[in-house]
Each structure stands twice: as structure tokens, then as C-alpha cells.
Coordinates of C-alpha atoms in Angstrom, one line a residue:
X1 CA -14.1 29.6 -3.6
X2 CA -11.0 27.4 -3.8
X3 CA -7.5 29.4 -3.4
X4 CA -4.7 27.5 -5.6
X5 CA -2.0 26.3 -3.8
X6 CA 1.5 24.3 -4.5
X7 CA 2.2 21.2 -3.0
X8 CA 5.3 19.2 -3.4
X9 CA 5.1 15.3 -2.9
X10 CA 7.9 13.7 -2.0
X11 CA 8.6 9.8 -2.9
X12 CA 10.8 6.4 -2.7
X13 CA 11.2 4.9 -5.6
X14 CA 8.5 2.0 -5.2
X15 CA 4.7 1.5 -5.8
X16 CA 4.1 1.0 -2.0
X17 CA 5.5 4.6 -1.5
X18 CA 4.5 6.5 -5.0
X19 CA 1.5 4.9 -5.4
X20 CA -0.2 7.2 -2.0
X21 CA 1.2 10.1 -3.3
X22 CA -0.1 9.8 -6.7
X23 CA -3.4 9.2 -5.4
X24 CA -3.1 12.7 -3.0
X25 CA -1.7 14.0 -6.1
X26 CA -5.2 13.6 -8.0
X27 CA -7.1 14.7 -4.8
X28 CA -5.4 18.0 -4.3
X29 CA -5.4 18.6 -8.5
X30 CA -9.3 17.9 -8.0
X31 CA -9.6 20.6 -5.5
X32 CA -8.0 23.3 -7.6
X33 CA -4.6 23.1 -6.6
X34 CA -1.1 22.5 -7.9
X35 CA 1.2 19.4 -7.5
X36 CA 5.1 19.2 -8.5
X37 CA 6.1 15.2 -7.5
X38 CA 9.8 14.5 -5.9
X39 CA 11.3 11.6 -6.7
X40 CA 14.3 9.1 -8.1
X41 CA 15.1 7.2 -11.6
X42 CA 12.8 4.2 -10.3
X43 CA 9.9 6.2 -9.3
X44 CA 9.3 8.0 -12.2
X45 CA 8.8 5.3 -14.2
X46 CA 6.0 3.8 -12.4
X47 CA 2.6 4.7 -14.2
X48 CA -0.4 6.1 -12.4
X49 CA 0.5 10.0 -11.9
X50 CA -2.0 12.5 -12.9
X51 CA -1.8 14.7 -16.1
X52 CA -0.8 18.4 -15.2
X53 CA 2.0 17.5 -12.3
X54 CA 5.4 17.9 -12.7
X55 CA 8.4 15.3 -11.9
X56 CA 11.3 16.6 -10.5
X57 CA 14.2 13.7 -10.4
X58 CA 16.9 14.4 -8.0
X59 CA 20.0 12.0 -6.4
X60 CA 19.4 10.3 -3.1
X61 CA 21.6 8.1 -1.7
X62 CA 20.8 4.5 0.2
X63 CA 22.4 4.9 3.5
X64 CA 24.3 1.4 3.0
X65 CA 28.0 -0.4 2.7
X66 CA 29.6 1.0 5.3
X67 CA 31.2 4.5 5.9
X68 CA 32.5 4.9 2.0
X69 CA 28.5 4.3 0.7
X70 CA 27.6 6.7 3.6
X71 CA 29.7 9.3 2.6
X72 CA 29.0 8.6 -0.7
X73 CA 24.8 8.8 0.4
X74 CA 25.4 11.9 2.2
X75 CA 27.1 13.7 -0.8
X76 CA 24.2 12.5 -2.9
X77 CA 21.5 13.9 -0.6
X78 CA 22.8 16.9 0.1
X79 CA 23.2 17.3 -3.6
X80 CA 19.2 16.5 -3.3
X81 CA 18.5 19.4 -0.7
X82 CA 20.2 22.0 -2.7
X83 CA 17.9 20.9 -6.2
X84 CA 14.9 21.0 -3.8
X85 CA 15.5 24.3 -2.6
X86 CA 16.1 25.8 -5.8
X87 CA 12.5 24.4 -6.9
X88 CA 11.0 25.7 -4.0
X89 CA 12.3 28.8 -5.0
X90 CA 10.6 28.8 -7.8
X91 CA 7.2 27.2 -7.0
X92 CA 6.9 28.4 -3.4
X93 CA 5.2 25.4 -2.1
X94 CA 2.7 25.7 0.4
X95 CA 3.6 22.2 2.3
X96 CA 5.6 19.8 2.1
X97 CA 4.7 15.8 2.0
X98 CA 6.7 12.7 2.1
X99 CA 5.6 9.1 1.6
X100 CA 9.1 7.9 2.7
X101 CA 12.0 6.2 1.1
X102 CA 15.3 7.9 0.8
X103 CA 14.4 10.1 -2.1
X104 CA 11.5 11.7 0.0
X105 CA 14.7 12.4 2.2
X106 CA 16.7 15.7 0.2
X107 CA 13.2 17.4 0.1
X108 CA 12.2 17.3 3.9
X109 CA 15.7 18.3 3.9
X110 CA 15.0 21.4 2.0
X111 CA 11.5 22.0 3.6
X112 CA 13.0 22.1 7.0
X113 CA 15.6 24.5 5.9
X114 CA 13.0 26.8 4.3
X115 CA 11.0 27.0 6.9
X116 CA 7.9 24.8 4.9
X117 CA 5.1 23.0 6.6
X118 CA 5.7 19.5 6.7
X119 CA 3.9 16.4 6.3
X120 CA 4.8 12.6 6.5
X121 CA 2.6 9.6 5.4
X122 CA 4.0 5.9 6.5
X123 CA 2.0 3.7 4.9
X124 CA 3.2 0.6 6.8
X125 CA 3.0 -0.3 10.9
X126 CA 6.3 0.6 11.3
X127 CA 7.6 3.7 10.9
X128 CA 9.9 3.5 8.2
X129 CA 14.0 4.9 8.1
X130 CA 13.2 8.3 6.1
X131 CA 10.2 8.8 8.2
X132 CA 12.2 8.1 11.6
X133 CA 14.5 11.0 10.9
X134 CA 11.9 13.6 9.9
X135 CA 9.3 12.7 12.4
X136 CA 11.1 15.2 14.8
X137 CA 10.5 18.3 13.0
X138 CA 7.9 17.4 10.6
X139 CA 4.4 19.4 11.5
X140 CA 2.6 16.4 11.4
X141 CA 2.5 12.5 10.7
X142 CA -0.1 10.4 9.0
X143 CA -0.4 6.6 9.9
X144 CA -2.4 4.1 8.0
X145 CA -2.7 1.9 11.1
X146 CA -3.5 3.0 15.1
X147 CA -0.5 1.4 16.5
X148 CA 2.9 2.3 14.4
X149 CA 6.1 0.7 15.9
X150 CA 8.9 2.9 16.0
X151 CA 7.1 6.3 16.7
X152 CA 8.4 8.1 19.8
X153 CA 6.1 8.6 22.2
X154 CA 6.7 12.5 22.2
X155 CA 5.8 12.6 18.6
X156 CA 2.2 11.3 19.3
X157 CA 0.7 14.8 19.8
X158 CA 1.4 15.1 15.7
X159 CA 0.0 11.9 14.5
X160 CA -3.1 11.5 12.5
X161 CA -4.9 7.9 11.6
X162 CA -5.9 8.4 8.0
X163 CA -5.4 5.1 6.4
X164 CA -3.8 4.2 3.4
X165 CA -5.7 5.5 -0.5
X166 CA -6.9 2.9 -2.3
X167 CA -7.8 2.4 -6.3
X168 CA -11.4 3.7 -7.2
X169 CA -12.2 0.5 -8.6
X170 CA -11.5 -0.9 -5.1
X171 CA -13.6 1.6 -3.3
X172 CA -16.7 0.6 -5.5
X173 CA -16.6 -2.6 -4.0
X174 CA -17.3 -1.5 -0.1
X175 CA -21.0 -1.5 -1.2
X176 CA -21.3 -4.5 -2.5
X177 CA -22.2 -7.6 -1.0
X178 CA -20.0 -10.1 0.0
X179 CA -21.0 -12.8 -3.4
X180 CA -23.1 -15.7 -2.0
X181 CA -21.0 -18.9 -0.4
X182 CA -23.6 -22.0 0.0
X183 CA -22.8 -25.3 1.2
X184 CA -22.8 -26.6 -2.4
X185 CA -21.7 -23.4 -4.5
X186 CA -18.2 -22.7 -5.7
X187 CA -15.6 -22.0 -3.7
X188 CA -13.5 -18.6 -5.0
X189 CA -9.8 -18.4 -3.9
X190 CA -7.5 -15.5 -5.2
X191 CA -3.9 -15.9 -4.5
X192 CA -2.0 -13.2 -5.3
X193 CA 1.9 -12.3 -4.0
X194 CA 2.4 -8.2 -5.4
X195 CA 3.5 -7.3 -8.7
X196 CA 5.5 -10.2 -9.3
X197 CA 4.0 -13.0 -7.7
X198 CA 5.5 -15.3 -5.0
X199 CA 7.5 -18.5 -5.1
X200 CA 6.4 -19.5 -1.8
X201 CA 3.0 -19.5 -3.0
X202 CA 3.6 -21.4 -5.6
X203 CA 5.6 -23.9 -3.8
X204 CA 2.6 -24.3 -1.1
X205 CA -0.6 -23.3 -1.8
X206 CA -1.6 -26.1 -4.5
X207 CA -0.7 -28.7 -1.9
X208 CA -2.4 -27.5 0.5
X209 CA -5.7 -26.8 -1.5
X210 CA -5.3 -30.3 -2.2
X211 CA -5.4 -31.2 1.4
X212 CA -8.9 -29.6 1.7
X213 CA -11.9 -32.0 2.8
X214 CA -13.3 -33.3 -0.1
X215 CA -16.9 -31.2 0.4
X216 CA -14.6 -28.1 0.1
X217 CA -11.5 -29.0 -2.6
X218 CA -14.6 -30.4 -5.0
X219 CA -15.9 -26.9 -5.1
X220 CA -12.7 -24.7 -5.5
X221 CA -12.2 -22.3 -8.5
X222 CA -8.3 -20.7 -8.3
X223 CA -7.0 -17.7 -9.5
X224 CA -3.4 -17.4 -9.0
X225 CA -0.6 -15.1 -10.0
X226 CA 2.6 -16.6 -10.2
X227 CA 6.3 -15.6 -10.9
X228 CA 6.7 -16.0 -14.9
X229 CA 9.4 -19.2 -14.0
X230 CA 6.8 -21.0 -11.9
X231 CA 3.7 -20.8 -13.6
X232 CA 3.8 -23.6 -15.6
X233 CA 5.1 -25.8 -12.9
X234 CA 2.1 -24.5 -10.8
X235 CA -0.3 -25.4 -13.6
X236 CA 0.9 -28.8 -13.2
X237 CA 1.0 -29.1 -9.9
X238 CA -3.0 -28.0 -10.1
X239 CA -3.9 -30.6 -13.3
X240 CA -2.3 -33.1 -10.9
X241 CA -4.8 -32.4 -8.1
X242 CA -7.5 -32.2 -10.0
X243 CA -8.2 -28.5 -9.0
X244 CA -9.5 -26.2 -11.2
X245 CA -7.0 -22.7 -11.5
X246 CA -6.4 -19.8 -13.7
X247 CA -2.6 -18.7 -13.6
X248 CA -1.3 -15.1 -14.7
X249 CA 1.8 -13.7 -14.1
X250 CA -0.2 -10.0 -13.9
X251 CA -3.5 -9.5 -12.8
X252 CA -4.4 -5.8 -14.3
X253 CA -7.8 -6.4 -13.3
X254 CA -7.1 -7.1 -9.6
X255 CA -10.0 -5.3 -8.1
X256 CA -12.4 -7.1 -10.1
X257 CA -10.7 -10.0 -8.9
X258 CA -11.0 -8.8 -5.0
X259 CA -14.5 -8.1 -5.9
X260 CA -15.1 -12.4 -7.1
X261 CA -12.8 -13.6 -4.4
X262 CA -14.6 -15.6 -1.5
X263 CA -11.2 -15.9 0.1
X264 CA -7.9 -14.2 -0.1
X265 CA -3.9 -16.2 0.5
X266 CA -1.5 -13.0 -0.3
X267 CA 1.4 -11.4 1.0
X268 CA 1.0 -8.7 3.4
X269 CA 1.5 -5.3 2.1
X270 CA 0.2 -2.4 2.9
X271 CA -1.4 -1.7 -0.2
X272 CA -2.9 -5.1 -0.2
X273 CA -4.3 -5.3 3.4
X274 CA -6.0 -1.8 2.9
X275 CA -7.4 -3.2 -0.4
X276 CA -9.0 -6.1 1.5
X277 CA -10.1 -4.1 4.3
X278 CA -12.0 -2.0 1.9
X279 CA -13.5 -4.3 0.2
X280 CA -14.5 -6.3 2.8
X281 CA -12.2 -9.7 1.6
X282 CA -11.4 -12.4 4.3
X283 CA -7.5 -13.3 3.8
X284 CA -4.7 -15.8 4.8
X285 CA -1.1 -13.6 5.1
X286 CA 1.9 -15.0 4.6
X287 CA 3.9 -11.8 6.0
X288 CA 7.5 -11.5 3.7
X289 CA 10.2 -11.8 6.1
X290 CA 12.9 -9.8 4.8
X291 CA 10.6 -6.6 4.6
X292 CA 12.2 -3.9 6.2
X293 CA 12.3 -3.9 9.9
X294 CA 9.5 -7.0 9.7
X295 CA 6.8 -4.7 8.8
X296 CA 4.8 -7.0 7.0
X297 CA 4.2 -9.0 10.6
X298 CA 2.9 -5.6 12.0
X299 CA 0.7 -5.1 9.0
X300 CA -1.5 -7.5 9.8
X301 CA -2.4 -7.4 13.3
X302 CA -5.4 -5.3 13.1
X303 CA -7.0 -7.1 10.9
X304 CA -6.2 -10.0 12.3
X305 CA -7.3 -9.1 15.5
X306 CA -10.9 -8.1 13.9
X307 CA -11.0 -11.4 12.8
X308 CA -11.1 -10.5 8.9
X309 CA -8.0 -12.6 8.7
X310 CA -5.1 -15.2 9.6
X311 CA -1.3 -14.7 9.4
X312 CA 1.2 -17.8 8.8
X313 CA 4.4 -16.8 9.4
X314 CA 6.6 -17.9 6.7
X315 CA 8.2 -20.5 8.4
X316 CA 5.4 -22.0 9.7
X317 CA 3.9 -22.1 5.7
X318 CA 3.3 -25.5 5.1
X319 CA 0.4 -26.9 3.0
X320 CA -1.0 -28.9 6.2
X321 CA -0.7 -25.4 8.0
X322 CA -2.6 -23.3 5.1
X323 CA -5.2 -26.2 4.7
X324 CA -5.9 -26.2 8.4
X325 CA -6.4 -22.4 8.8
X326 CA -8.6 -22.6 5.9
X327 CA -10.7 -25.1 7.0
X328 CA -11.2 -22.6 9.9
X329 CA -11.9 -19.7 7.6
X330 CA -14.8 -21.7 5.9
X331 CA -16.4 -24.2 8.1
X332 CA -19.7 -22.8 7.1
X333 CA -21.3 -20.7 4.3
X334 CA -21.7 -18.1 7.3
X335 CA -18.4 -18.3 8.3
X336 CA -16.8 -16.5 5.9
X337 CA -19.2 -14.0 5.4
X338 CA -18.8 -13.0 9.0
X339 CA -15.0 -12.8 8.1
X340 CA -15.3 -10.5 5.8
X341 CA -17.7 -7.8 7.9
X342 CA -14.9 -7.9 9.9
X343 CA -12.6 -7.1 7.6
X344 CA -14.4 -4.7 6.1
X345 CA -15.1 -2.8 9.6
X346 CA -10.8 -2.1 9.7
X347 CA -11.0 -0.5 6.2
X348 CA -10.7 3.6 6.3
X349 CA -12.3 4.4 2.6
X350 CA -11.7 8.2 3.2
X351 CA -8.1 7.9 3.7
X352 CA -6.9 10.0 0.6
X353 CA -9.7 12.7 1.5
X354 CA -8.9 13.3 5.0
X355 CA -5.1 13.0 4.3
X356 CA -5.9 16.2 1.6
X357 CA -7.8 17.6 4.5
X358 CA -4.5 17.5 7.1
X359 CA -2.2 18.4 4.3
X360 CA -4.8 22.1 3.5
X361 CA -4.5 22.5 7.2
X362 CA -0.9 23.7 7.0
X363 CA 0.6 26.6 5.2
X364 CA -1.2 29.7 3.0
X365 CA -1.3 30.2 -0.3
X366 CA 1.5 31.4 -2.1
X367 CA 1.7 34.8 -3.7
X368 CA 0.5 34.8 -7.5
X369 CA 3.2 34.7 -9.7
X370 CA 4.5 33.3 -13.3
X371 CA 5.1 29.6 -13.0
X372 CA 8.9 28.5 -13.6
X373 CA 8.2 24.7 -14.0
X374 CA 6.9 22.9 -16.7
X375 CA 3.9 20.2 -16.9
X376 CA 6.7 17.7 -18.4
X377 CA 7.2 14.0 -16.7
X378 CA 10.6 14.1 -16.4
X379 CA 12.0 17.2 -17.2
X380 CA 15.4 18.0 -15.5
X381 CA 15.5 19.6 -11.8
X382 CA 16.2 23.3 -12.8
X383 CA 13.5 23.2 -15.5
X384 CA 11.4 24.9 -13.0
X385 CA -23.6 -1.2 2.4
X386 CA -24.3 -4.4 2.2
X387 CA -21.2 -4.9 4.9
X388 CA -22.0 -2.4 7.1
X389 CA -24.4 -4.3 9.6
X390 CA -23.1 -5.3 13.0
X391 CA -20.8 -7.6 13.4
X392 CA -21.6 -11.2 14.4
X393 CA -20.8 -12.5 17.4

């Protein structure tokens, strides 16, 4: 018999963050409990949470600009706190979780002061700001990746490698096998940058397709998402070589994309890298540089080191480069086949399960009682295998 409890998740205002949590969100909900979700302006309006949990949109400054936008970040999260602990008043959660950025911030605040469980999920390699400051008196910490930069030794004893969730549709894939790549068959390359594309991408990888030997650029079949301003430039830039490419600014279909791909250039988020992994997808990374704390480079290394993948620093991006590396990828229909097992061996297709699992673990059910929040989105804050042989050597 399942005993209801109340969670609260706790999230930044991006997909990389709110995306995990909505996805622990439906878990918990499918196991009988009850989820409120934390989070700013820019959080709750991206799609994806569950039916039946409530958003709760409170202030949370970014710590930035010097000591006037401090002060000014420290008003608005302790502004935060006080909200949080007024719902918890009401909904008596039994645990707390963050996914990090500053908005998770106000309500580990108010967890700590009322004596909650706590849980944090980092999502990237490096332990990120929010998750820096709580990881001292959180009850435990949740890592997508074994080796997290920026986590004290002293706060190993709390952490737990679950992996990052990924889509359904994503997860389907892990069973399927990698789709046939003969020495005269089609060549499938999916080059995709996040939600919005990447210009670098654009600028490079038609080039260096083009610089392919002519036994591999003959058999290529592109599927690229580009930045709205570049796509037609890039669809030039293809005609010109001769290559054959489908452009999109949006892929809503991306897993079925993943699941066609032979070969994967992309940008190395989290969500990404543990989409691949999954799926068992061979990939070129072309880490961003400006991510915070050069997280992106970190990212990667475990698959790299696998041998699922490659990473091209940014810099170092040229189309000579990418041609070079892919040449490597794909020297031979096994080649790439053996890429992907690798691949596939890094990806942790439980991650949202056993993350439900550590988040039960804490905390007891809270005493029955009339519910003072409602089930609106945004109401305001005081509204209470094929793959799984051995690898090759």
C-alpha cells in the first residue's frame, strides 16, 4: 500500500534544470504521491509539467553587478524563504528537492530552516553555484556523472550516481538496434545545437562534410537545426556542395531523429549527452565555452573516455578538424557501430526511478489534513537489447 506524501521541487528557470524535475514530478505523481513545483517567471512557462501539480512562483535574485545587485539578490531571496515557508506550512512537505539555479535557492533556504529533508540533483559535471551552497547541509546529493568538479571531498559520504531522466520516447530507443551502416548505404548525420540551434555549427559543419572522402560525402543524408537567421545561408552552403540536408529551426521530433542518426555533431549538454548515452548514438561535441564554470568540457569526458564519442573544443572547430575526427568515427561500417555500444554502456536509463527511490528514502508522511493549495499553474504564492553485448575491443 502506497502512503501519499508531499514533495516540493525546486527549479532554475531553464529546461536543463526544470526539465529533471518535471520528469521526478510525473514519477512521484505515478507512485501515489503529491508534487507542488518551486520556481521563477521563466520556468513556469516552459511546457512539460504534469497535470495535478501546483506552481508556486516566487522572487530569486542572480547574485550579480556587484554589491548593489547583491543586496538587491539577497532582499529578493530572502523574500523567497519567507513565501516558501509559508507553503510549507501549508502543505507540510515531506522532502525537499532542488535541481539548481537561483530560484531552487529561497526554498532550500526554507527547508533548512524548517528542519525538512533535503535533496539536490546537479545535472551537469560540475556542481553548479545553488548546489555549491546547499551541498553542506542538504541530506543528500544526486550526480548524473561519477566524477562532479566542485564537490568537497567531505560531502562524498552524501552523494548518489543516478543519472540524468530522459524523454520516454528516448528510452524506447535503448532496445533497438543501432540502424545498419554498410560500406555503400547512406550515411545519417544529425546536427543539432539545443533549442535554438548553433551558429558555429552552421558556420562549420557544411564545410567540413564537404571535406569528407568522396566514398563517405557521396553517401551523406543531413539533418540539421539551425538558428532561424542562418538557415537559409546554410541551405546554400549545402546546394553548393552538393550534399543532401534537411534544415529546421526546431526538431519536435528529436528522439525519432536520435533513433535515425548514424552519427551525432551537437553541443554538449547534459540533457543531450544523457540522451545519446541512452540511446546508444556515437557523437562529435563541440563543448559551449561560456557555459558556466566550463561545464560543458566536463560533460563529456565519460563518454569520451568510453569511446562513444569525440570533443572539439571550440577553438579548435574548424571544418578540416570535424572532417578529420569523422573520418575516424567511420572508417568502417563496424566502426561506428562499436561507437555506439560504447556509448550506450555510459547511459543510466533508471535515473528518474532511482532518483524517486533516494528522494522516498527521506522524511515520513505528513499528517492527513485539508489541502490549502490549488492544482492551478501559476496561481500566486499564498494560494496555498540489441546494444547490450560486450564491448569490442
Amino acid at each position: 500500500m502506497t502512503v501519499t506524501r508531499h514533495y516540493v521541487l525546486s527549479a532554475g528557470g531553464t529546461g536543463g534544470h526544470v526539465i529533471p524535475a518535471y520528469a521526478l514530478a510525473k514519477e512521484l505523481i505515478s507512485r501515489g504521491h503529491v508534487v507542488a513545483f518551486v520556481t521563477d517567471d521563466r520556468g513556469a512557462k516552459i511546457p512539460g509539467l504534469p497535470d495535478g501539480v501546483s506552481t508556486h512562483i516566487l522572487p530569486a535574485g542572480r547574485v550579480s553587478g556587484g554589491p548593489k545587485g547583491w543586496l538587491s539578490a539577497a532582499r529578493s531571496i530572502w523574500a523567497g524563504r519567507k513565501m516558501a515557508r509559508n507553503l510549507y506550512k501549508n502543505f507540510e512537505p515531506t522532502a525537499v528537492v532542488g535541481f539548481g539555479g537561483y530560484p531552487a535557492l529561497p526554498a532550500l533556504l526554507a527547508a533548512f530552516a524548517e528542519n525538512i529533508p533535503t535533496i539536490i540533483h546537479e545535472q551537469n559535471a560540475v556542481l553548479g553555484r545553488v548546489n555549491r551552497l546547499s551541498a553542506r547541509k542538504v541530506n543528500a546529493i544526486a550526480t548524473a556523472y561519477p566524477n562532479v568538479q566542485r564537490l568537497a571531498d567531505k560531502h562524498q559520504k552524501k552523494v548518489h550516481l543516478v543519472g540524468n531522466p530522459v524523454r520516454e520516447e528516448v528510452l524506447e530507443l535503448r532496445d533497438q538496434n543501432f540502424p545498419p551502416f554498410l560500406e555503400e548505404g547512406i550515411f545519417r548525420v544529425l546536427v543539432t545545437g539545443g533549442s535554438q540551434g548553433a551558429s558555429i555549427l552552421s558556420d562549420i559543419v557544411p564545410d567540413g562534410l564537404s571535406m569528407l572522402p568522396l566514398n563517405l560525402k557521396r553517401r551523406l543524408q543531413v539533418i540539421q537545426q539551425c538558428r532561424e537567421e542562418d538557415i537559409e545561408r546554410v541551405r546554400d552552403t549545402y546546394r553548393s556542395h552538393n550534399i543532401p540536408a534537411t534544415l529546421a529551426t526546431y526538431l519536435p521530433d528529436l528522439p525519432e531523429k536520435i533513433g535515425w542518426a548514424h552519427l551525432v555533431i551537437a553541443r554538449a549538454g547534459a540533457s543531450t549527452i544523457a540522451e545519446l548515452s541512452c540511446a546508444g548514438r556515437p557523437a562529435i561535441f563541440v563543448p559551449l565555452p561560456t557555459a558556466m564554470d566550463d561545464h560543458q568540457r566536463y560533460n563529456v569526458a565519460e563518454m569520451v573516455d568510453a569511446g562513444g564519442a569525440t570533443s572539439i573544443n571550440q577553438a579548435a572547430f574548424t571544418p578540416k578538424q570535424l572532417a578529420k575526427q569523422m573520418q575516424k568515427m567511420a572508417m568502417g561500417p563496424e566502426a561506428l557501430e562499436n561507437a555506439a555500444r560504447r556509448a550506450w554502456k555510459c547511459g543510466r536509463p533508471f535515473a528518474v526511478r532511482e532518483l524517486a527511490d533516494l528522494v522516498e528514502s527521506f522524511g515520513t508522511a505528513p499528517m492527513t489534513k485539508p489541502m490549502k493549495i490549488t492544482n492551478n499553474k501559476n496561481p500566486s504564492f499564498g494560494a496555498s537489447p540489441a546494444m547490450a553485448k560486450e564491448v569490442s575491443s
